[in-house]
Structures are given as C-alpha cells and as structure tokens.
Coordinates of C-alpha atoms and ligand atoms in Angstrom, one line a residue:
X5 CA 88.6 129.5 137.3
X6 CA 87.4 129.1 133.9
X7 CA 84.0 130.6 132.7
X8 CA 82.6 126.9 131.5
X9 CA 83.9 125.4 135.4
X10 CA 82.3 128.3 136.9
X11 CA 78.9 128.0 134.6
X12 CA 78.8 124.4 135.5
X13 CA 79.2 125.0 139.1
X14 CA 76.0 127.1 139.1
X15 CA 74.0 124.8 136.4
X16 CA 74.9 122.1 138.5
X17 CA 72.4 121.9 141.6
X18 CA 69.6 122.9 138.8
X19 CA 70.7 119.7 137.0
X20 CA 71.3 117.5 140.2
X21 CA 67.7 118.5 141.3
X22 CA 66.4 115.7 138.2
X23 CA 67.0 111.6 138.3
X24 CA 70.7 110.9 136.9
X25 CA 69.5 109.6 133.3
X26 CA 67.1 112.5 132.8
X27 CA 69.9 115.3 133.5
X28 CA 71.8 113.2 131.2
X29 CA 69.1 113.1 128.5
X30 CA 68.8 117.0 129.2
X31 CA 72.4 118.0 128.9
X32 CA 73.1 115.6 125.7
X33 CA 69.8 117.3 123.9
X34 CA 70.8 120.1 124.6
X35 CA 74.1 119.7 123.3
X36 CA 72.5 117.9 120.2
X37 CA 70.3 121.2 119.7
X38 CA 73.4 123.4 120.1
X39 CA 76.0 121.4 118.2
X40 CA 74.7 122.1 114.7
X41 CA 74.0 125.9 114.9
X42 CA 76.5 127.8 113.0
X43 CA 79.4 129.0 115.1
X44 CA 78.6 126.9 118.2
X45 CA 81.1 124.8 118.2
X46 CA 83.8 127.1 117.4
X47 CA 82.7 129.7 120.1
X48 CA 83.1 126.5 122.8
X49 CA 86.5 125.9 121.3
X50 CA 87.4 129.5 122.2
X51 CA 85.9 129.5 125.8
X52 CA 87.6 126.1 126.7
X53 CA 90.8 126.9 124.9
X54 CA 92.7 124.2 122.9
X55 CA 95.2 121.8 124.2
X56 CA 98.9 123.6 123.9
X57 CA 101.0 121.7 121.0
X58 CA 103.2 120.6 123.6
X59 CA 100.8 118.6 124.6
X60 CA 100.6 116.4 121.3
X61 CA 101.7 113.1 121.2
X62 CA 102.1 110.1 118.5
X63 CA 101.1 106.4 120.1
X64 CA 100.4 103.4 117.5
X65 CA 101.0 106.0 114.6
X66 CA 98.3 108.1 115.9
X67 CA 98.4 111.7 116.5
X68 CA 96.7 112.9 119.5
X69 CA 96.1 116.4 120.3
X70 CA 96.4 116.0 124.1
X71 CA 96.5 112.9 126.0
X72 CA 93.4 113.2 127.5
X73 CA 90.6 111.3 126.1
X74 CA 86.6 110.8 126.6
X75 CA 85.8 107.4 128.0
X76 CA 83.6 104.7 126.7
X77 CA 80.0 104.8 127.5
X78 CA 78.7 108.6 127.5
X79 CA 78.7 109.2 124.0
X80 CA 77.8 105.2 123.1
X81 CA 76.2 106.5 119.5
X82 CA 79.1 109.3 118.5
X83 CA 76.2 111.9 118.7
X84 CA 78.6 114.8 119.9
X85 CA 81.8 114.7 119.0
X86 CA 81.9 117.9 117.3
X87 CA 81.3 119.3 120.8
X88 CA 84.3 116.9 122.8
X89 CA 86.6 118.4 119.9
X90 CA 85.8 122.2 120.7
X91 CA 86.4 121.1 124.7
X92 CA 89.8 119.9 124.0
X93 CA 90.0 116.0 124.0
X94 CA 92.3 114.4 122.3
X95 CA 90.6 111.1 122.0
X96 CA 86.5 109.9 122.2
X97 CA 85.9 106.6 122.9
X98 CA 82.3 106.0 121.6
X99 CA 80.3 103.1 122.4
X100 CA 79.8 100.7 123.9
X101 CA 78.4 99.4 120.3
X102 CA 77.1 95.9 120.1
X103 CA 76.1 94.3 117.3
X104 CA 72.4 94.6 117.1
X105 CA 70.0 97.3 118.6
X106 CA 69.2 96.4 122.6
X107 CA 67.8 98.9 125.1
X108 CA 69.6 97.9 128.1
X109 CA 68.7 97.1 131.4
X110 CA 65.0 98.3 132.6
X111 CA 65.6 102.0 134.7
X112 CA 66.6 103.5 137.2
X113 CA 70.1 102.0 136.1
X114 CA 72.0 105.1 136.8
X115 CA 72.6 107.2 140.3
X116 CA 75.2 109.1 141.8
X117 CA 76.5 110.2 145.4
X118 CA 77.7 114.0 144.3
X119 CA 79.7 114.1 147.9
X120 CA 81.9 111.2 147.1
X121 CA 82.2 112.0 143.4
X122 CA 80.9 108.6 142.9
X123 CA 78.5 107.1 140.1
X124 CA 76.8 103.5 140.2
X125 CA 75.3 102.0 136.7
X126 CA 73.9 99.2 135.5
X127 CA 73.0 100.3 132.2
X128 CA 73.5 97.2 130.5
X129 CA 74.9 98.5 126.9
X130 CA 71.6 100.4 125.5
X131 CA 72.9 101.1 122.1
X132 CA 71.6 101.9 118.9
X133 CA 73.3 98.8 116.9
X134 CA 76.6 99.1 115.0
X135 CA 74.9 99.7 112.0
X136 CA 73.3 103.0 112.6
X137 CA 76.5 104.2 114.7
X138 CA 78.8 103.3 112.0
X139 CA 76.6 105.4 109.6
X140 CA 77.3 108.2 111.9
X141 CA 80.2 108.2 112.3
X142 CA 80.8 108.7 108.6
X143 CA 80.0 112.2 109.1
X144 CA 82.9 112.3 112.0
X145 CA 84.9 115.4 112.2
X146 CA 88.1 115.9 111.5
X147 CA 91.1 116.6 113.7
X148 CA 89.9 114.1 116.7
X149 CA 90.9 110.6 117.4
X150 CA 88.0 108.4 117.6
X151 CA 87.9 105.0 119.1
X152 CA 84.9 102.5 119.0
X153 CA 84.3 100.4 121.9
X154 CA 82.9 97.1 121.2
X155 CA 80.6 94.9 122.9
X156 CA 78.0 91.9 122.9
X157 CA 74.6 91.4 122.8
X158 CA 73.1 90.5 125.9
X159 CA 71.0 87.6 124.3
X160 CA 74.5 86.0 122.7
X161 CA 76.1 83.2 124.8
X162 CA 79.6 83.8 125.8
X163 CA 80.2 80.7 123.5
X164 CA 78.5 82.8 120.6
X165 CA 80.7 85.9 122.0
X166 CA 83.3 86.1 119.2
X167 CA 80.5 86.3 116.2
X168 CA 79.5 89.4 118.0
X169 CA 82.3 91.5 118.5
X170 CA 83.6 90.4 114.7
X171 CA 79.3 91.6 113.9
X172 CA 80.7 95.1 115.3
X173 CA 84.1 95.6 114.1
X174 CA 83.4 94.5 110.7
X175 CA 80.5 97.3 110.9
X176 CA 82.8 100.3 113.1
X177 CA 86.2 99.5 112.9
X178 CA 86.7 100.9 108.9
X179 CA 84.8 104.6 110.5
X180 CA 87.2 104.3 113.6
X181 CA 90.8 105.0 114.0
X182 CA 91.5 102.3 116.7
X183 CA 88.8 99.7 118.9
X184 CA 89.0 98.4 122.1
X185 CA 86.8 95.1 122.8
X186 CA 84.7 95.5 126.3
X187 CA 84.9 92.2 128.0
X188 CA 84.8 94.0 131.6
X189 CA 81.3 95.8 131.6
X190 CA 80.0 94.3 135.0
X191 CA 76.6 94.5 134.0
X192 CA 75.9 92.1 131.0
X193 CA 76.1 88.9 132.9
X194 CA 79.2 86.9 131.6
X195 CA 81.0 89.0 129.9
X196 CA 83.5 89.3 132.6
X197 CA 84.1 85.8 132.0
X198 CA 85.9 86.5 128.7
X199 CA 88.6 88.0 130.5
X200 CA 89.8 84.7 131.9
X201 CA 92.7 83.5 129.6
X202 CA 90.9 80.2 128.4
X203 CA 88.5 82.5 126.7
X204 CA 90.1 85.6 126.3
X205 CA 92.8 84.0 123.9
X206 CA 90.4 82.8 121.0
X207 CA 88.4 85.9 121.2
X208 CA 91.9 87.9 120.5
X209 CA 93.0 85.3 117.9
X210 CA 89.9 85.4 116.0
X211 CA 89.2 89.3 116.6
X212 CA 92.9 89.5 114.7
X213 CA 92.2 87.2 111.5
X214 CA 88.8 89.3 111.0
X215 CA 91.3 92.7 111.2
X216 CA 93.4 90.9 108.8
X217 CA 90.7 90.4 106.7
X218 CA 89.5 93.8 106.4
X219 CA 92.7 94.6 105.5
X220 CA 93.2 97.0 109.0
X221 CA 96.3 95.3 110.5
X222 CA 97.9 98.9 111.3
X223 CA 94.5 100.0 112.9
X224 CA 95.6 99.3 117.3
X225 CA 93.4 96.9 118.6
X226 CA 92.9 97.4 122.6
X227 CA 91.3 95.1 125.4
X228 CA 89.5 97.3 128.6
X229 CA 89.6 95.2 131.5
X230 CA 87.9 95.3 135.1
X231 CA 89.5 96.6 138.6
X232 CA 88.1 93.3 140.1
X233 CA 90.5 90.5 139.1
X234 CA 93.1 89.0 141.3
X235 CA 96.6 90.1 141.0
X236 CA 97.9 86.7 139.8
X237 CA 94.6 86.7 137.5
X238 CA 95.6 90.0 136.1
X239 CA 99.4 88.5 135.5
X240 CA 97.7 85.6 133.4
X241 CA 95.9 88.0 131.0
X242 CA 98.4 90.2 130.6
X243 CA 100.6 88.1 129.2
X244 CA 97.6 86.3 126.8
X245 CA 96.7 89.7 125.3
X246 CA 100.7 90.3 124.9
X247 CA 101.3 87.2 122.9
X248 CA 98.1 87.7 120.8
X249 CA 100.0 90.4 118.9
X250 CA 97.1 93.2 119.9
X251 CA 98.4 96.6 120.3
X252 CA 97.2 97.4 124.0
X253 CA 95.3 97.7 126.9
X254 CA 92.9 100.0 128.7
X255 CA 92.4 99.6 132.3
X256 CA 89.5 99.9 134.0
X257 CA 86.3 99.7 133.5
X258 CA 84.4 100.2 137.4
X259 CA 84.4 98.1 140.0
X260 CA 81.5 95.8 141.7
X261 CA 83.6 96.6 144.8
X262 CA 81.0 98.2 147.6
X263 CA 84.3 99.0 149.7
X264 CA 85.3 102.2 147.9
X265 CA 81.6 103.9 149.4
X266 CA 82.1 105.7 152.3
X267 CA 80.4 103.5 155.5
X268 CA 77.5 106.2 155.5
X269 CA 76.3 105.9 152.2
X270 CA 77.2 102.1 151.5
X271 CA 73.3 101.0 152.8
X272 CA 71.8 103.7 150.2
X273 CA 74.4 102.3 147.5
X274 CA 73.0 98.6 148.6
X275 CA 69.7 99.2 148.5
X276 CA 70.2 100.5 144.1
X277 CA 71.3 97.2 144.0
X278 CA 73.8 95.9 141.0
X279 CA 76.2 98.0 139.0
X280 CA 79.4 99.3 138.7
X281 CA 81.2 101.7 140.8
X282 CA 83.5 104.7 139.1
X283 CA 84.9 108.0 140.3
X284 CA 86.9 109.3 142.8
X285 CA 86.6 106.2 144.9
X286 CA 87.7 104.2 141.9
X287 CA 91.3 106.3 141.6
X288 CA 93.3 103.8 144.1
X289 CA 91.8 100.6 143.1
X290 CA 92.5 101.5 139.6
X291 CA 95.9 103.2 140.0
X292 CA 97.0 99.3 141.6
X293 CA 95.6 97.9 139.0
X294 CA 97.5 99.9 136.2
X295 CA 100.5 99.8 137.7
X296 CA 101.2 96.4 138.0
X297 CA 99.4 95.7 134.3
X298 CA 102.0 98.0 133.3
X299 CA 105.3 96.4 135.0
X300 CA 104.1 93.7 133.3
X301 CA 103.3 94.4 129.8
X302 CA 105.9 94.6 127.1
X303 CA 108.1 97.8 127.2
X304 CA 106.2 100.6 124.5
X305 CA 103.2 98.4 124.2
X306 CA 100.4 101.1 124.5
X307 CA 98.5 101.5 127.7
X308 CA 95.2 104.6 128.5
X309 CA 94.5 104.8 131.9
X310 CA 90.9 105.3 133.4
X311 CA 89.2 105.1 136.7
X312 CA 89.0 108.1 138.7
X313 CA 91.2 110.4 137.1
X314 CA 89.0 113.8 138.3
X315 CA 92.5 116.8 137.7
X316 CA 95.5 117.5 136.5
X317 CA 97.6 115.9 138.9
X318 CA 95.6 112.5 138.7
X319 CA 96.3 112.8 134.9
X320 CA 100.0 113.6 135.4
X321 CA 100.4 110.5 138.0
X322 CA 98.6 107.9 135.4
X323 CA 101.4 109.8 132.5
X324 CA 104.1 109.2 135.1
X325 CA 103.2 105.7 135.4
X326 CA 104.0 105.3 132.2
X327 CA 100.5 105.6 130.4
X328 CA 100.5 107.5 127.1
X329 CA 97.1 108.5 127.4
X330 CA 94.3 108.5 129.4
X331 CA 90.8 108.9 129.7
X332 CA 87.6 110.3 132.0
X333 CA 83.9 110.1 132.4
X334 CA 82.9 110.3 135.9
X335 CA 84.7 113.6 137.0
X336 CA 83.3 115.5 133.6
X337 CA 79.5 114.7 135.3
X338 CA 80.7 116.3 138.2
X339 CA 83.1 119.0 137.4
X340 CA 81.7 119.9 133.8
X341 CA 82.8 120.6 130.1
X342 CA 85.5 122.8 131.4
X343 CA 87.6 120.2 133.2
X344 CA 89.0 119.0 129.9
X345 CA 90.8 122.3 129.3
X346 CA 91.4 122.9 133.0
X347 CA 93.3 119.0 132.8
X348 CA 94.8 119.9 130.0
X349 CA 96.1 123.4 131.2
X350 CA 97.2 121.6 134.2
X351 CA 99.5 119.6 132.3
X352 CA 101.1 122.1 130.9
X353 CA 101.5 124.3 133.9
X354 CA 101.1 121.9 137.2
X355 CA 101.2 124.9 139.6
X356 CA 98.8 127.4 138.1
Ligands
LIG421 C1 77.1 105.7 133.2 C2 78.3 104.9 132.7 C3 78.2 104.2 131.6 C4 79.4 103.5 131.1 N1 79.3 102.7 130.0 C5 80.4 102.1 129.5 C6 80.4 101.4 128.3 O1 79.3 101.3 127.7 N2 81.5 100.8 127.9 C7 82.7 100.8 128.7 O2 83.7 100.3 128.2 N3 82.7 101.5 129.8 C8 81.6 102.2 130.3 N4 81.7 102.9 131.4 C9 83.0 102.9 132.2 C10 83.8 104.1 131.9 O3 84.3 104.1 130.5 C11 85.1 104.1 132.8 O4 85.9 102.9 132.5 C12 84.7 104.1 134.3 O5 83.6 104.9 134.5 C13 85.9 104.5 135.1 O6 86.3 105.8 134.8 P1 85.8 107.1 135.7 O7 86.1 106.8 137.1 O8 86.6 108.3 135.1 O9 84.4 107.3 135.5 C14 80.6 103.6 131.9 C15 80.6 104.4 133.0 C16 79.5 105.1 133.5 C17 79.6 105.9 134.7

C-alpha cells in the first residue's frame, strides 16, 4: 500500500471524530497552508507518483494526463489545484460556480455513513461568485485540465435560468479549458427541471450562441445530468443535447433515491432529511444510467463517467463502457489523496 493510503488510513478516525463540513474545512486549510510552501507540491507529486504516459489520452482536442478526473463540487473555488496535479489527476472539475456570491443552504448540509461509503448533501451551491473564481483561476497551473462547472443562483427563476449560466460562462469559460452546465444538483429546487427537453433545448441553444460569441466554439461544452430520470426520460434528453451540437455529457450527479442505504441506516439517513446520495451505493444506479446514455448517444461523442467509481476496476468498467474519462469525489473522502495514484496504477497494472 502506498505511504499517502496508509497515512490516510490512520488520519482518518482523527478526522471522522469532527462534523463532515468541519473535517472538510480542516483538510482543505490545511492543504491551503501547505500548497504554497516551497517544494510542497513537488514532494506530493513524488510520494503519489505520476500517471504512466500510457495513460494519456486526447478527447475534444484535449490532452489529459490520465483519465481520471476530480469531480464537481469539492474544490467549487479552484483553491487547490496545484495539490490535485501533484496527486495525479488528469482533470479538476471546479465549481459548482454560479453567477453571483450565495452561501448555500443553512448547516448541517453534509454527513456521511463511513460503513457504506456513502455521503448525503444538501449543500445548495455555496460559492464564492464567478467573478472571484475566474480571478483565480488566472493563476491556474499548468499541465492540468480544468473544467468549470456552472450553475444558478438559487434566487433566479428557472425562467431567468439561461441569463445565469451565460452570467458564469461569460465570467469562467475564457480561464477554463472545457464547462459543463449543472442542471441535476438535487438541492436547488428546480433546477432538475431544466433537464426535461422543453427546457433543456433553449438553455443549450442559447448557452451555444453566447460560446459563439466569445469566440470559444472549439472549447467542449458538457451537460451533467441526475441518476433519477426515467429511462424513456433519459432517451428524450439524450437526443436534445445531441442535436444541440454540444460536445458531451457527464453522468451523474447523486441520487434523491433512499433505496441505495442499507435498511439499517435508512431511518438515520431520513431523519438528515433532503439531499443527494453518492458513493459506493451510487455505482449501480449510475453504471445503468451510463450505459444506456451511452448506447444512445452519437458514436465518439464524449462521455466522463461519475457515481461511485471508489478503485481501479470501477474505473476500468466505466473505460470499458465506453467512457473516455471519468471522474470521483466520494471515494477520495473515504480512501484519501492516495487513491488517485493507486486508480491510476491500477489501470496500468489491473492485477498488482
Ligand atoms: C459534498 C458534495 C458536494 C457536491 N457538489 C457538487 C456541485 O457543486 N456540482 C456538481 O455538479 N456536483 C456536485 N456533487 C456531485 C459530485 O460531483 C458527483 O457527481 C457525485 O458525488 C457522484 O460521484 P461520487 O459517487 O464519486 O461521489 C457533490 C457531491 C458531494 C458529495
């Protein structure tokens, strides 16, 4: 085992011991102290070990470094991503961004079951605003694909919807290398509705003129979508967000589904109330989901797969579905900084 996966593993019960959002606030400051000291982040790189150049890849005339990517919504303000570089991601999906500053939902918003591997949240897209985040990211580093996940406000109407996601592209998409717009977070209420093809296909249309006009056309353009729709449903939006002319699709965001909690824990998970579900429990539900998006879309048309992917031979099943990428969050709380290297050793070498 790797020193970082066997550091975590004794960190870990230390970190569990505090409320979900404090251990996060702990770990990220700490990783905020740590990231600009000199040497820091190359010292990480050599512990966790960069992906092998086998693993390397080109999709929408981008070059990833491995396949394996950081998903939207633990680094929503691009604080760290000299630090998911030195662990060996190919790919950082930063935000959710909306347009304007919000704090979220009130707390708790965030707990965990560590037996399952399962995480519930309702944060409700606490984000800085694209403004400040855009300024980061012009200080991004080099080397590392970085995507910026957009979303609304939680005061906008879903009529008012499309002013906000063209409020955050106009402000992230020229410091990004690809977006993806969030219609699927199950916690700003409505926002699921944009998925339905009635709505979906204006929001697409109009998200693509405000590309044009920036001048970005060759920057890919994604849509994440939710484990909860009906397969017919699913079918439907599919084919909108192939005829729109966007580049792809990420698939999924969690699940409001109570059904992937074990029977024992399922009156604890109740009693937190709303929120979506992701992790372990989340890998099936997903995996469906995926796989018929992906007999449907357009042959080539790029795809990143996410829902809980948690080791290498999750990863390799999402690649041999016929996803070029994929991406993580739930099993990195669990398993640590050193599962990116271990996934992407595990690609390599299945067996070892
Ligand atoms: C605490 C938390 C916050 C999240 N925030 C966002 C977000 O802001 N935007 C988004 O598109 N997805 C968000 N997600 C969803 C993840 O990106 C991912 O789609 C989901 O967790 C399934 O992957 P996993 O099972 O590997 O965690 C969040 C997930 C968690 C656990």
């Amino acid at each position: 085992m790797s020193f970082l996966l066997s550091a975590y593993r004794t960190l870990r019960p230390l970190l569990f011991r505090l409320d979900p959002e404090p251990a996060h606030g702990l770990a990220f400051g700490l990783g905020k102290i740590a990231q600009p000291i000199p040497g820091t982040t190359n010292l990480l790189a050599a512990m966790a070990g960069q992906p092998s150049p086998s693993l390397a890849r080109e999709v929408c005339g981008l070059h990833f470094s491995s396949p394996l990517g950081l998903a939207a919504g633990l680094d929503k303000g691009a604080e760290l991503l000299p630090i998911w570089k030195a662990l060996g991601f190919g790919f950082v999906e930063i935000g959710t961004v909306t347009p304007r500053p919000q704090p979220g939902n009130p707390k708790p918003r965030l707990f965990r079951i560590p037996t399952e591997g399962l995480i519930l949240n309702r944060m409700g897209f606490n984000s800085e605003g694209a403004e400040v985040v855009a300024r980061r990211l012009k200080h991004r580093p080099s080397g590392l694909i970085i995507g910026g996940n957009l979303g609304k406000n939680k005061l906008t109407s879903e009529e008012q919807a499309l002013d906000d996601y063209r409020m955050a592209y106009r402000l992230i998409a020229p410091e990004v290398d690809y977006t993806a717009i969030n219609i699927s977070s199950p916690n700003t209420p409505g926002l699921r509705k944009l998925q339905a093809p009635e709505a979906l296909k204006p929001l697409l249309e109009g998200l693509l003129v405000t590309r044009k006009d920036l001048a970005l056309e060759r920057q890919p353009l994604f849509v994440k979508l939710a484990p909860d729709l009906e397969s017919e449903e699913l079918d439907a939006i599919v084919d909108v967000i192939a005829a729109s002319g966007l580049d792809g699709i990420i698939a999924t965001n969690t699940t409001l589904d109570r059904g992937i909690v074990s029977e024992a824990n399922r009156p604890k998970v109740q009693a937190w109330g709303d929120g979506g579900l992701s992790g372990v429990g989340l890998k099936d539900k997903a995996r469906e989901v995926r796989r018929r998006i992906l007999q449907r879309m357009p042959a080539g048309m790029p795809f990143m797969a996410c829902g809980g992917i948690g080791n290498g031979a999750d990863a390799r099943e999402a690649l041999a579905d016929g996803a070029p990428l994929i991406q993580i969050y739930s099993a990195l709380i669990f398993q640590g900084p050193g599962l990116v290297s271990e996934i992407n050793r595990q690609l390599v070498s299945p067996s070892t």
